[in-house]
Short mmCIF file of C-alpha atoms in Angstrom, two decimals:
data_model
loop_
_atom_site.label_atom_id
_atom_site.label_comp_id
_atom_site.label_asym_id
_atom_site.label_seq_id
_atom_site.Cartn_x
_atom_site.Cartn_y
_atom_site.Cartn_z
CA MET Y 1 43.92 83.75 -56.95
CA LEU Y 2 46.51 86.11 -55.55
CA SER Y 3 48.25 85.82 -52.13
CA THR Y 4 51.33 87.28 -50.54
CA VAL Y 5 54.22 84.91 -50.16
CA ALA Y 6 55.13 83.67 -46.70
CA TRP Y 7 58.58 85.34 -46.59
CA ALA Y 8 59.03 89.08 -46.52
CA PRO Y 9 59.38 90.67 -49.95
CA SER Y 10 61.29 93.44 -48.37
CA GLU Y 11 64.13 91.05 -47.87
CA LEU Y 12 64.56 90.63 -51.64
CA LEU Y 13 63.60 93.97 -52.93
CA ASP Y 14 65.94 96.99 -52.59
CA ALA Y 15 65.40 100.76 -52.94
CA LYS Y 16 65.47 100.52 -56.72
CA SER Y 17 62.50 98.22 -56.64
CA LYS Y 18 60.02 100.58 -55.10
CA GLY Y 19 56.50 99.76 -56.28
CA MET Y 20 57.35 96.11 -57.01
CA THR Y 21 55.84 93.16 -55.12
CA ILE Y 22 56.30 89.43 -54.91
CA GLU Y 23 53.02 87.49 -54.88
CA GLU Y 24 51.81 83.88 -55.41
CA VAL Y 25 49.42 83.41 -58.36
CA ALA Y 26 47.57 80.11 -58.62
CA ILE Y 27 46.86 78.85 -62.18
CA GLY Y 28 43.17 77.73 -62.23
CA ALA Y 29 42.05 74.45 -63.89
CA ALA Y 30 40.00 76.30 -66.54
CA SER Y 31 42.73 78.85 -67.23
CA ALA Y 32 43.89 79.47 -70.79
CA HIS Y 33 47.42 79.37 -69.38
CA VAL Y 34 47.18 75.54 -68.63
CA ASP Y 35 49.53 73.51 -70.90
CA ARG Y 36 51.21 76.41 -72.38
CA THR Y 37 54.88 77.45 -71.78
CA ILE Y 38 55.73 80.39 -69.55
CA GLY Y 39 56.97 82.11 -72.74
CA GLU Y 40 53.60 81.55 -74.33
CA VAL Y 41 51.50 82.84 -71.56
CA GLY Y 42 53.36 86.21 -72.10
CA VAL Y 43 54.42 87.06 -68.50
CA ARG Y 44 56.86 89.65 -69.80
CA GLN Y 45 54.00 91.37 -71.85
CA HIS Y 46 52.20 91.72 -68.54
CA GLY Y 47 55.30 93.31 -67.05
CA VAL Y 48 55.89 90.47 -64.51
CA GLU Y 49 58.36 87.63 -64.12
CA VAL Y 50 57.98 84.02 -62.75
CA MET Y 51 60.54 83.54 -60.00
CA ALA Y 52 59.46 79.99 -58.91
CA ILE Y 53 56.68 77.39 -59.52
CA GLY Y 54 55.11 75.48 -56.74
CA ARG Y 55 53.82 72.06 -58.07
CA ASP Y 56 52.92 68.82 -56.27
CA GLY Y 57 54.53 69.98 -53.04
CA GLU Y 58 57.82 70.85 -54.84
CA GLN Y 59 59.36 74.18 -55.80
CA GLN Y 60 61.18 74.86 -59.01
CA PHE Y 61 63.13 78.15 -58.92
CA LEU Y 62 63.82 80.24 -62.07
CA PRO Y 63 61.94 78.04 -64.38
CA ALA Y 64 62.86 78.08 -68.04
CA ARG Y 65 60.52 79.83 -70.52
CA GLU Y 66 59.86 76.51 -72.15
CA GLU Y 67 58.40 75.05 -68.86
CA ARG Y 68 54.79 74.03 -69.43
CA THR Y 69 52.22 75.23 -66.89
CA ARG Y 70 49.80 72.74 -65.24
CA ALA Y 71 46.49 73.38 -63.59
CA HIS Y 72 46.97 74.25 -59.94
CA ASP Y 73 50.62 75.42 -60.40
CA VAL Y 74 51.44 78.26 -58.09
CA PHE Y 75 53.66 80.97 -59.71
CA VAL Y 76 55.75 83.12 -57.44
CA MET Y 77 55.79 86.36 -59.43
CA ILE Y 78 57.53 89.71 -59.23
CA GLY Y 79 56.30 92.79 -60.79
CA ARG Y 80 54.31 95.97 -60.09
CA ARG Y 81 51.19 95.11 -58.07
CA PRO Y 82 48.67 96.20 -60.81
CA ASN Y 83 50.47 94.02 -63.31
CA VAL Y 84 50.60 90.99 -61.02
CA GLN Y 85 46.86 91.48 -60.18
CA GLN Y 86 45.97 91.69 -63.96
CA PHE Y 87 48.01 88.45 -64.65
CA ALA Y 88 46.31 86.80 -61.62
CA GLU Y 89 42.77 87.59 -62.91
CA GLN Y 90 43.48 85.90 -66.13
CA ALA Y 91 45.45 82.97 -64.69
CA GLY Y 92 42.71 82.11 -62.12
CA ALA Y 93 39.95 81.39 -64.67
#
């Protein structure tokens, strides 16, 4: 599932970042990304980065690449919209 974050991305993105977006991506319970590290799910191969993880009502900013994902995690991601959408489609399974 893909949704726009509550705060304005324009506050974080400058002129050099045109075409970039900041989006929330929920990790589905049946996703192949569950119980894998952020490095293992290959976010960089998708051309996106995880800025934060929402989990159990808490937020973890700039998670380590060794951080394991859990079902229902919400990634706050930055990247080009098509790249984020592609990752979201895979993550929401």
